[in-house]
PDB file of C-alpha atoms in Angstrom:
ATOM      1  CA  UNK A   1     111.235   1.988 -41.735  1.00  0.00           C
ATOM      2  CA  UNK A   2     113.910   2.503 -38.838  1.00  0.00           C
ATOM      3  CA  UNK A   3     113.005   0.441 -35.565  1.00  0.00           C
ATOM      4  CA  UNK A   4     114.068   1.840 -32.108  1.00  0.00           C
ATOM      5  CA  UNK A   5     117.488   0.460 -32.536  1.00  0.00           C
ATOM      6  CA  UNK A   6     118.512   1.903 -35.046  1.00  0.00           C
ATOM      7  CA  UNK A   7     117.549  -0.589 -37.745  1.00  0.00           C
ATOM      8  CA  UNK A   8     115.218  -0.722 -40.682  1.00  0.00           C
ATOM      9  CA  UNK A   9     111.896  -3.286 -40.848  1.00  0.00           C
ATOM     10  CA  UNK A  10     110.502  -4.610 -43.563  1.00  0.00           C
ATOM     11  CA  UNK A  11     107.578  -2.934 -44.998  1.00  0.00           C
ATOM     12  CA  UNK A  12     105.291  -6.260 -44.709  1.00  0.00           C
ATOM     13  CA  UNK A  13     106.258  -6.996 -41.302  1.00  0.00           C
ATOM     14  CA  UNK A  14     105.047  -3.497 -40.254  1.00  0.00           C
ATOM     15  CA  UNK A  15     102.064  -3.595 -42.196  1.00  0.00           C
ATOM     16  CA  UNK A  16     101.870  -6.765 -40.131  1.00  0.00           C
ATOM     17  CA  UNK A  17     101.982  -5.283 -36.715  1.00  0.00           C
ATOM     18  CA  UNK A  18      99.671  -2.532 -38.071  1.00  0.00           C
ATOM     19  CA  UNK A  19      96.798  -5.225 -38.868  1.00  0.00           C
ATOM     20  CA  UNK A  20      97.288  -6.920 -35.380  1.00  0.00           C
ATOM     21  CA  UNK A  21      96.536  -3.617 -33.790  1.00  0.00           C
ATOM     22  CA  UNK A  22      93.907  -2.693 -35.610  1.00  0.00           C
ATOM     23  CA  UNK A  23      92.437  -6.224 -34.745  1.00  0.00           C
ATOM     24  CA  UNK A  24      92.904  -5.080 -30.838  1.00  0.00           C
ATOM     25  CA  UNK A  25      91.544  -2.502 -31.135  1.00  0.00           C
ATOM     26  CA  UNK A  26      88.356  -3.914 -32.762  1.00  0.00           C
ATOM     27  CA  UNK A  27      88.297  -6.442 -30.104  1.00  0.00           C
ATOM     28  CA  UNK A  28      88.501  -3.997 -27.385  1.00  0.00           C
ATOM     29  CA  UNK A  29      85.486  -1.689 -28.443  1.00  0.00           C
ATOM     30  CA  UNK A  30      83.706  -5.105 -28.708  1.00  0.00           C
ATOM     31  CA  UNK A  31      84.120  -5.895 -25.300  1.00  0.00           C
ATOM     32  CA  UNK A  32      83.503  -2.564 -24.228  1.00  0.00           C
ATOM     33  CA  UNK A  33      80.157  -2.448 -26.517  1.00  0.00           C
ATOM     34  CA  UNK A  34      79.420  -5.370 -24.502  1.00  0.00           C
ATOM     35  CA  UNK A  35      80.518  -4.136 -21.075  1.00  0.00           C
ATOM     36  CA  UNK A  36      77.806  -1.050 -21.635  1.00  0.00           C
ATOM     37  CA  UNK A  37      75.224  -3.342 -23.063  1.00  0.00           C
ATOM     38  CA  UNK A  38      75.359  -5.541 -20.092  1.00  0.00           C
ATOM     39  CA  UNK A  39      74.974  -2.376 -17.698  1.00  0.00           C
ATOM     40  CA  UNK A  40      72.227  -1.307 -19.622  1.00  0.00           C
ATOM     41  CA  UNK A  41      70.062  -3.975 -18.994  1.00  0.00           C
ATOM     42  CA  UNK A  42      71.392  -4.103 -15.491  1.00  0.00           C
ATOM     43  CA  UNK A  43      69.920  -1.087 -14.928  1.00  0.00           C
ATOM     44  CA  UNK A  44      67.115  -2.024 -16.495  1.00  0.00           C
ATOM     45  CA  UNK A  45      66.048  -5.413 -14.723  1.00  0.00           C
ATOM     46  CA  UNK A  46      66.594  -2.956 -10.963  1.00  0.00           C
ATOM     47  CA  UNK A  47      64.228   0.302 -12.705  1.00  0.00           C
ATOM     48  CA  UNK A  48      61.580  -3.108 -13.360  1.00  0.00           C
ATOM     49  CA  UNK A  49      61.876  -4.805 -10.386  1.00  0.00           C
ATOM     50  CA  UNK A  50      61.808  -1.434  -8.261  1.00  0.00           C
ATOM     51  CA  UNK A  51      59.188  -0.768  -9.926  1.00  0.00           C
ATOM     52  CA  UNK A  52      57.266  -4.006  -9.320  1.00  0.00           C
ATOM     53  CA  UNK A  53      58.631  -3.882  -5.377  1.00  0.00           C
ATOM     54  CA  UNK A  54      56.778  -0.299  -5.279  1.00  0.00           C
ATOM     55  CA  UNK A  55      53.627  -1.623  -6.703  1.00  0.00           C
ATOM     56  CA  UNK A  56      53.138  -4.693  -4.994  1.00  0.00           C
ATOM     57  CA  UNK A  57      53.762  -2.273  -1.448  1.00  0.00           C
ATOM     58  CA  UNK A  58      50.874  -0.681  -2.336  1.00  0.00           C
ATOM     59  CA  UNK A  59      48.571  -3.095  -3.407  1.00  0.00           C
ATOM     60  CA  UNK A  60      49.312  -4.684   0.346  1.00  0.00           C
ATOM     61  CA  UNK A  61      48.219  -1.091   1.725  1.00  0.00           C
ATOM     62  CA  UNK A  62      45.026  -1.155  -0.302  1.00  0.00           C
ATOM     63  CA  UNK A  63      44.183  -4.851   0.599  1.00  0.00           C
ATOM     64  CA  UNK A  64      43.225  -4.431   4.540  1.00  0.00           C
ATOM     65  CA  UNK A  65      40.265  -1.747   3.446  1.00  0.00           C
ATOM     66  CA  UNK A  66      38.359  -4.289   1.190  1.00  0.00           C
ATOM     67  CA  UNK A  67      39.361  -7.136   3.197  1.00  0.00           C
ATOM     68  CA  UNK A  68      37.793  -5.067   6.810  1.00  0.00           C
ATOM     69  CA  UNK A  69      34.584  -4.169   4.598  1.00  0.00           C
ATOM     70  CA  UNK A  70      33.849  -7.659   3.519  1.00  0.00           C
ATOM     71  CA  UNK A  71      34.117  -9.292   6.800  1.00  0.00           C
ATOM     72  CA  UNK A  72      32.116  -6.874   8.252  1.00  0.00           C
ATOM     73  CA  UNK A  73      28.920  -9.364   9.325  1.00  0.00           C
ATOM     74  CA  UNK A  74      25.665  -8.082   8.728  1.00  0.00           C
ATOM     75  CA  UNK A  75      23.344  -7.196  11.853  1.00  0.00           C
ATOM     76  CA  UNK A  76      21.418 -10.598  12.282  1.00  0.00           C
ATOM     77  CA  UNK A  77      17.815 -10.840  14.070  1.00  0.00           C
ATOM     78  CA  UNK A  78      16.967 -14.449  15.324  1.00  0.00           C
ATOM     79  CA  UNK A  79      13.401 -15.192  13.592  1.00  0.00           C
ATOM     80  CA  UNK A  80      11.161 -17.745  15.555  1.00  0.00           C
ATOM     81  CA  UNK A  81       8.781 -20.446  13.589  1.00  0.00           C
ATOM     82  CA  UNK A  82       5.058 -19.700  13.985  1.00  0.00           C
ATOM     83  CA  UNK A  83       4.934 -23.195  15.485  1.00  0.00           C
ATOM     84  CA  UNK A  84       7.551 -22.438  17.984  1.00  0.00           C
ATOM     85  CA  UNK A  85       6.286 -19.625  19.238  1.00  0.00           C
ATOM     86  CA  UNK A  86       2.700 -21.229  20.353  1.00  0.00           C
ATOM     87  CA  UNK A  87       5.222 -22.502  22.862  1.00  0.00           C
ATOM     88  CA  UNK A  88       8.139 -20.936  23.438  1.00  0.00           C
ATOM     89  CA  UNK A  89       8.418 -16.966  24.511  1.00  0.00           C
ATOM     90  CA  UNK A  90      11.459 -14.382  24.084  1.00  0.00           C
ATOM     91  CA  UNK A  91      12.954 -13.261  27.021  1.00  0.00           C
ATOM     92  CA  UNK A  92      14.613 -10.568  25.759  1.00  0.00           C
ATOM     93  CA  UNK A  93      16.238  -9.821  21.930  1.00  0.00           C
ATOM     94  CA  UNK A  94      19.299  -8.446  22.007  1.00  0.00           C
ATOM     95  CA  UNK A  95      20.827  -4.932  19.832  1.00  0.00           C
ATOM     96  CA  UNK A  96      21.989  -6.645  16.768  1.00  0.00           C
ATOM     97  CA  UNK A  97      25.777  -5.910  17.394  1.00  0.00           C
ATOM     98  CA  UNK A  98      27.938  -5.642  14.284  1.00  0.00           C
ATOM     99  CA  UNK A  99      31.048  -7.659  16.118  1.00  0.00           C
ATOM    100  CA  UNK A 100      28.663 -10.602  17.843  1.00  0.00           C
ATOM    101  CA  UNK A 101      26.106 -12.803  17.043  1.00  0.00           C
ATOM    102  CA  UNK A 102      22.785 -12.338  18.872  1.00  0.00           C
ATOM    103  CA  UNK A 103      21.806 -14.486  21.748  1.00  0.00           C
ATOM    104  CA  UNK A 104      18.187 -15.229  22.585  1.00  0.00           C
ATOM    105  CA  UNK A 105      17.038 -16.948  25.815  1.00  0.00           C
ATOM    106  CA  UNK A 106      13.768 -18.177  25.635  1.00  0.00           C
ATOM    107  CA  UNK A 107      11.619 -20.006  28.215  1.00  0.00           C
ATOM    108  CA  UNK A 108       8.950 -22.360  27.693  1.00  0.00           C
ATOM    109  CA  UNK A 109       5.410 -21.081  28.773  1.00  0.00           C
ATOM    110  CA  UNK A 110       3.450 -23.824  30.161  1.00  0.00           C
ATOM    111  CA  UNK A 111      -0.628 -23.767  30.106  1.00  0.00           C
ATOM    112  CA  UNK A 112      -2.937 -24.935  32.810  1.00  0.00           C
ATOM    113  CA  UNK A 113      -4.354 -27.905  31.819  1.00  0.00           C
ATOM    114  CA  UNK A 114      -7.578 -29.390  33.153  1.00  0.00           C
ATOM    115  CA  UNK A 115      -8.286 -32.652  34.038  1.00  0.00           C
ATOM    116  CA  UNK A 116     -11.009 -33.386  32.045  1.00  0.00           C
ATOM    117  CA  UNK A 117     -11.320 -37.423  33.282  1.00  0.00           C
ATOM    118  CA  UNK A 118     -10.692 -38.713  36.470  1.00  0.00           C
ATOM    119  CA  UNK A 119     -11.770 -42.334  37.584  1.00  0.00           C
ATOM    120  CA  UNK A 120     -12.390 -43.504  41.424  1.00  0.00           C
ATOM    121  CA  UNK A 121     -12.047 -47.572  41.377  1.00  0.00           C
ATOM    122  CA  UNK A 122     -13.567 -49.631  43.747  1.00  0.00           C
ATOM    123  CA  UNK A 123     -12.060 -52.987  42.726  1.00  0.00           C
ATOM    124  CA  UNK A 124     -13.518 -56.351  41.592  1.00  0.00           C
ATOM    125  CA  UNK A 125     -15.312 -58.964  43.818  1.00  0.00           C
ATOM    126  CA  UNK A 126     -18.133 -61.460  43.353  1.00  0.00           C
ATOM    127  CA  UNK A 127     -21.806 -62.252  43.736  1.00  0.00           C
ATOM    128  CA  UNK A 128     -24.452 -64.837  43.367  1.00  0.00           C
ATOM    129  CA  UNK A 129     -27.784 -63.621  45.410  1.00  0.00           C
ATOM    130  CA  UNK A 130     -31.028 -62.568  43.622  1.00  0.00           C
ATOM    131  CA  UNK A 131     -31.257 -59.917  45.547  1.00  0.00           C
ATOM    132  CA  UNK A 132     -29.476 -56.715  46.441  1.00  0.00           C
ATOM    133  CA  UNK A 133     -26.292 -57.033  48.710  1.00  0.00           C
ATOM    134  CA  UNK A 134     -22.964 -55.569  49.089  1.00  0.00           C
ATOM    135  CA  UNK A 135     -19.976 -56.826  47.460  1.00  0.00           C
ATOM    136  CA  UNK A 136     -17.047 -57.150  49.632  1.00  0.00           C
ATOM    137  CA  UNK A 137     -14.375 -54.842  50.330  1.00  0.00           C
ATOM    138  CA  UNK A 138     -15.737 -52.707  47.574  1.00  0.00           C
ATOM    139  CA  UNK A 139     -16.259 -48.938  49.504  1.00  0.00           C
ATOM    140  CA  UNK A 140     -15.243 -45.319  49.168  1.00  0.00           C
ATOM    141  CA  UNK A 141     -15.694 -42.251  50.425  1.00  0.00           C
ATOM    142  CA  UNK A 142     -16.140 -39.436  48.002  1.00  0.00           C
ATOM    143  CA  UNK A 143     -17.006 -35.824  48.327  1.00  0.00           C
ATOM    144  CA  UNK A 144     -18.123 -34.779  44.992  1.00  0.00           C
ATOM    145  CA  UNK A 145     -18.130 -31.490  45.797  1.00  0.00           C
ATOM    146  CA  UNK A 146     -14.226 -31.519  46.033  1.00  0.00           C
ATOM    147  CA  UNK A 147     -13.685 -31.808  42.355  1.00  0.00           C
ATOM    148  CA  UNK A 148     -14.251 -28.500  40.247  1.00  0.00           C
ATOM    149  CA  UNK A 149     -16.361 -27.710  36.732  1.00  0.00           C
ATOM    150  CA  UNK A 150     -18.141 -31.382  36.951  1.00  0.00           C
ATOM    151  CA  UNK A 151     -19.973 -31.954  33.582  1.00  0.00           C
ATOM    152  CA  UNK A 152     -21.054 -35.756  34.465  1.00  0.00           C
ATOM    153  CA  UNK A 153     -20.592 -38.928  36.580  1.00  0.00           C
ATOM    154  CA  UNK A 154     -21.280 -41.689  35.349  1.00  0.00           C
ATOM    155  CA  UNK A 155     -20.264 -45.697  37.129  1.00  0.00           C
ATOM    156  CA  UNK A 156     -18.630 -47.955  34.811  1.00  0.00           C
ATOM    157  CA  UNK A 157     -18.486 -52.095  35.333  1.00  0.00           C
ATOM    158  CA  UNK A 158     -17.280 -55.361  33.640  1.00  0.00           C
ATOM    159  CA  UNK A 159     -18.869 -58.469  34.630  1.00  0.00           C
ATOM    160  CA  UNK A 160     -17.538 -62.277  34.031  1.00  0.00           C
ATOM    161  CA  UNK A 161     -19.966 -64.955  33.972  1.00  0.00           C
ATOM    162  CA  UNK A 162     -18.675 -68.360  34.298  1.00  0.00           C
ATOM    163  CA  UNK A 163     -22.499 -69.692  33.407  1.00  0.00           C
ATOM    164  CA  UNK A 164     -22.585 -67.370  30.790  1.00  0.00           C
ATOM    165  CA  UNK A 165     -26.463 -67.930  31.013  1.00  0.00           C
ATOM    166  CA  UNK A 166     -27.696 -65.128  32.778  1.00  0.00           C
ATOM    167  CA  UNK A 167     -28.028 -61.336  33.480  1.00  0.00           C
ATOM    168  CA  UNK A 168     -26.189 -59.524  36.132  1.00  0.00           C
ATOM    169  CA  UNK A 169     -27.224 -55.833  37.803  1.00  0.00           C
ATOM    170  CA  UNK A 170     -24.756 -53.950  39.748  1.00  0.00           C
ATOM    171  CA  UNK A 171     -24.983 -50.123  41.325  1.00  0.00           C
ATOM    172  CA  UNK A 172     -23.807 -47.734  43.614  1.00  0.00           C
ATOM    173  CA  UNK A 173     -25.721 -47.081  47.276  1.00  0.00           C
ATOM    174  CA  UNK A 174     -25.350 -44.157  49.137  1.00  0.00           C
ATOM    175  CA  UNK A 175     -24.350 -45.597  52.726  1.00  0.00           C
ATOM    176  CA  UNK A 176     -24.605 -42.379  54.394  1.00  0.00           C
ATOM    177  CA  UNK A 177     -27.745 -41.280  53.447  1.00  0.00           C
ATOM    178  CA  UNK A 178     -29.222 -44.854  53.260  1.00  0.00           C
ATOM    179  CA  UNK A 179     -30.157 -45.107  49.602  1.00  0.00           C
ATOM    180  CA  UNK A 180     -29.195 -45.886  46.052  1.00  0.00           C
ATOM    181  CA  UNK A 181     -27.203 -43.948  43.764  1.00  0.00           C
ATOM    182  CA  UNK A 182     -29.578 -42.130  41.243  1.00  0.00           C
ATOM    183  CA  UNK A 183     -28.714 -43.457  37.539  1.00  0.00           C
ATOM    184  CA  UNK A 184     -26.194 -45.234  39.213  1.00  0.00           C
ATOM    185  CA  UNK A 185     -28.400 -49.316  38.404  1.00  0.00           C
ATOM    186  CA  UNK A 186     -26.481 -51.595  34.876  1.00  0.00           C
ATOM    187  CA  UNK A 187     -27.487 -54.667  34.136  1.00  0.00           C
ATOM    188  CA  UNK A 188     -25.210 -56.206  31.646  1.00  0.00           C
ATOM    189  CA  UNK A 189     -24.677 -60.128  30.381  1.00  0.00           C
ATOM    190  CA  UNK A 190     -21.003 -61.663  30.703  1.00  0.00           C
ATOM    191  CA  UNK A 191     -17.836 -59.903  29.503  1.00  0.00           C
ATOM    192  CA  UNK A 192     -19.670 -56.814  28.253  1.00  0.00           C
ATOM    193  CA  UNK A 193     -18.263 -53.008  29.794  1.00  0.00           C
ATOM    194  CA  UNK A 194     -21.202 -51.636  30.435  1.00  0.00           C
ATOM    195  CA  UNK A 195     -21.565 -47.192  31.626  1.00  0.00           C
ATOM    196  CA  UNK A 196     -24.684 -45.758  33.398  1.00  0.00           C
ATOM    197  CA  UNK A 197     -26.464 -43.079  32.070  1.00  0.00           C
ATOM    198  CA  UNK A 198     -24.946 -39.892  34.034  1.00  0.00           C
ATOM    199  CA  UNK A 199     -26.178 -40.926  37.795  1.00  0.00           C
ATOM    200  CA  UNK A 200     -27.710 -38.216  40.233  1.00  0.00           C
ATOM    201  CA  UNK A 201     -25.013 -37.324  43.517  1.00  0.00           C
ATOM    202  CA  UNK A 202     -25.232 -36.157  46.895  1.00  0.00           C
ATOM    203  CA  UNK A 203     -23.062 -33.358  47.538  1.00  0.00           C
ATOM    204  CA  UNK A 204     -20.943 -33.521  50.088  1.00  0.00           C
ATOM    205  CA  UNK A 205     -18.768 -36.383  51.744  1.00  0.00           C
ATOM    206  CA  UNK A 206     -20.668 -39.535  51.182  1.00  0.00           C
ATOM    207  CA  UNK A 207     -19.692 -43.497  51.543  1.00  0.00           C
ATOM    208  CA  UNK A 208     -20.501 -45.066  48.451  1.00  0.00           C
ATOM    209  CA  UNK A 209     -20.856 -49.000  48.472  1.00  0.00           C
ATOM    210  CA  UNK A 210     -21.206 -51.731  45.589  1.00  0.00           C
ATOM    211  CA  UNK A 211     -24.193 -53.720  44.847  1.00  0.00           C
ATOM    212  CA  UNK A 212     -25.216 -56.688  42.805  1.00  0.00           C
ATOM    213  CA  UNK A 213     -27.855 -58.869  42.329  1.00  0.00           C
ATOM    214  CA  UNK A 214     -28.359 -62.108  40.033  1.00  0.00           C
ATOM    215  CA  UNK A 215     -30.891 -63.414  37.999  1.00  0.00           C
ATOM    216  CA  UNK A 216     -30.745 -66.925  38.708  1.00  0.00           C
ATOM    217  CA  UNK A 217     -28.239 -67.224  41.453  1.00  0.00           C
ATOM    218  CA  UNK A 218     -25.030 -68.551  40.003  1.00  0.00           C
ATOM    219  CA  UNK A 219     -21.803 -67.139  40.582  1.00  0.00           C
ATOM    220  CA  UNK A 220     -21.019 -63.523  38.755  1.00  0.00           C
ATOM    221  CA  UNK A 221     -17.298 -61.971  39.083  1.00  0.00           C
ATOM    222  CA  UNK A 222     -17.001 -58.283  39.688  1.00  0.00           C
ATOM    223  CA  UNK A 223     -14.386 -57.339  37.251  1.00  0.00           C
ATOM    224  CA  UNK A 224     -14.442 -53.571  37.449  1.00  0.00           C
ATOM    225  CA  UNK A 225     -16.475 -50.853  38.864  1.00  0.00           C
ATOM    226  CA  UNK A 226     -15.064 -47.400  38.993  1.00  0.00           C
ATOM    227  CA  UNK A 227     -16.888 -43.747  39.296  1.00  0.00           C
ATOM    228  CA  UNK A 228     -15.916 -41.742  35.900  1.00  0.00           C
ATOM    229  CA  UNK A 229     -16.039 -37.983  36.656  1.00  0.00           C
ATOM    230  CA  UNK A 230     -16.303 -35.940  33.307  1.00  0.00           C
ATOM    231  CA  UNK A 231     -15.440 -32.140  33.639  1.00  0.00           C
ATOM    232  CA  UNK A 232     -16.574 -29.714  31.171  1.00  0.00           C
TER     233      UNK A 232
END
């Protein structure tokens, strides 16, 4: 073969040249195989995560619905214990509102209740006649009449005696009307808290005093005497 100049190549060194082209060429559509495989899955990783983008958009639009209807709260109504409401009272209950909790106020209710003991003491004082006589200091006046729904009275004493050897009477005498109380006589031994049977009143404002009497004179020691009033 003739090169440009003029001159004439061998036939192996052309074949030569042929082959290296050839091998170019090879090369080259290799490289462009390549080229268009790597755009191909270019294009295919943005079509996926487009696609993922769009679906995760509209799972977020979907999530605010279920999210609103499982926080709505359910209505609530307070409930009050049988044993609370023996004592307690609602005010007022409230709408159950959907976006609050209720509120209940509640006051306490508060029965009248009766007296049904009250006590008048006299005090404590001492004795040692064998007959009837006032013990000292030891005066009140009461109007029974004053207290309300009266069931019983009854007078209620404690005696010490230091002898321990005899008996010991005490009761109640009606200074105003210038006699004894009624029911009103106990005769007890030493340290013993003795009650009357339920004694007989005057109505009305009285002055009651305390008595006592000894059986054989020695020294006896008031401890207690008090009126017990009883209401029904």
């Amino acid at each position: 073969m003739i090169d440009e100049f003029g001159n004439e190549r061998p036939i192996l060194e052309e074949l030569h040249e042929d082959e290296k082209k050839i091998h170019e060429d090879e090369r080259n559509i290799r490289i462009a195989f390549l080229a268009i495989g790597l755009l191909f899955l270019i294009i295919i990783g943005v079509f996926y995560f487009t696609a993922q983008l769009v679906q995760r958009i509209e799972s977020q639009k979907s999530e605010p619905v279920n999210i609103v209807n499982q926080l709505t709260p359910t209505p609530l109504v307070p409930s009050i214990s049988p044993a609370l409401k023996s004592t307690v009272a609602p005010s007022f209950l409230p709408s159950p509102l959907a976006s609050s909790t209720p509120v209940v106020i509640i006051r306490e209710v508060v029965k009248n209740v009766s007296v049904k003991d009250q006590y008048i003491p006299f005090g404590s004082g001492s004795n040692q006649t064998n007959d009837w006589a006032d013990v000292a200091g030891l005066q009140a006046d009461i109007d029974f009449g004053s207290y309300e729904n009266i069931k019983e009275v009854r007078f209620e004493i404690s005696v010490g005696i230091p002898t321990a050897n005899q008996t010991v009477s005490v009761r109640l005498y009606n200074v105003t009307d210038k006699h004894p109380v009624w029911n009103s006589e106990v005769t007890t031994t030493n340290n013993v808290y003795a009650v009357s049977p339920a004694i007989i009143y005057d109505k009305g404002l009285k002055t009651y005093r305390v008595q006592m009497k000894t059986q054989l004179q020695f020294l006896a020691n008031l401890n207690l005497a008090r009126i017990h009033i009883i209401s029904e």
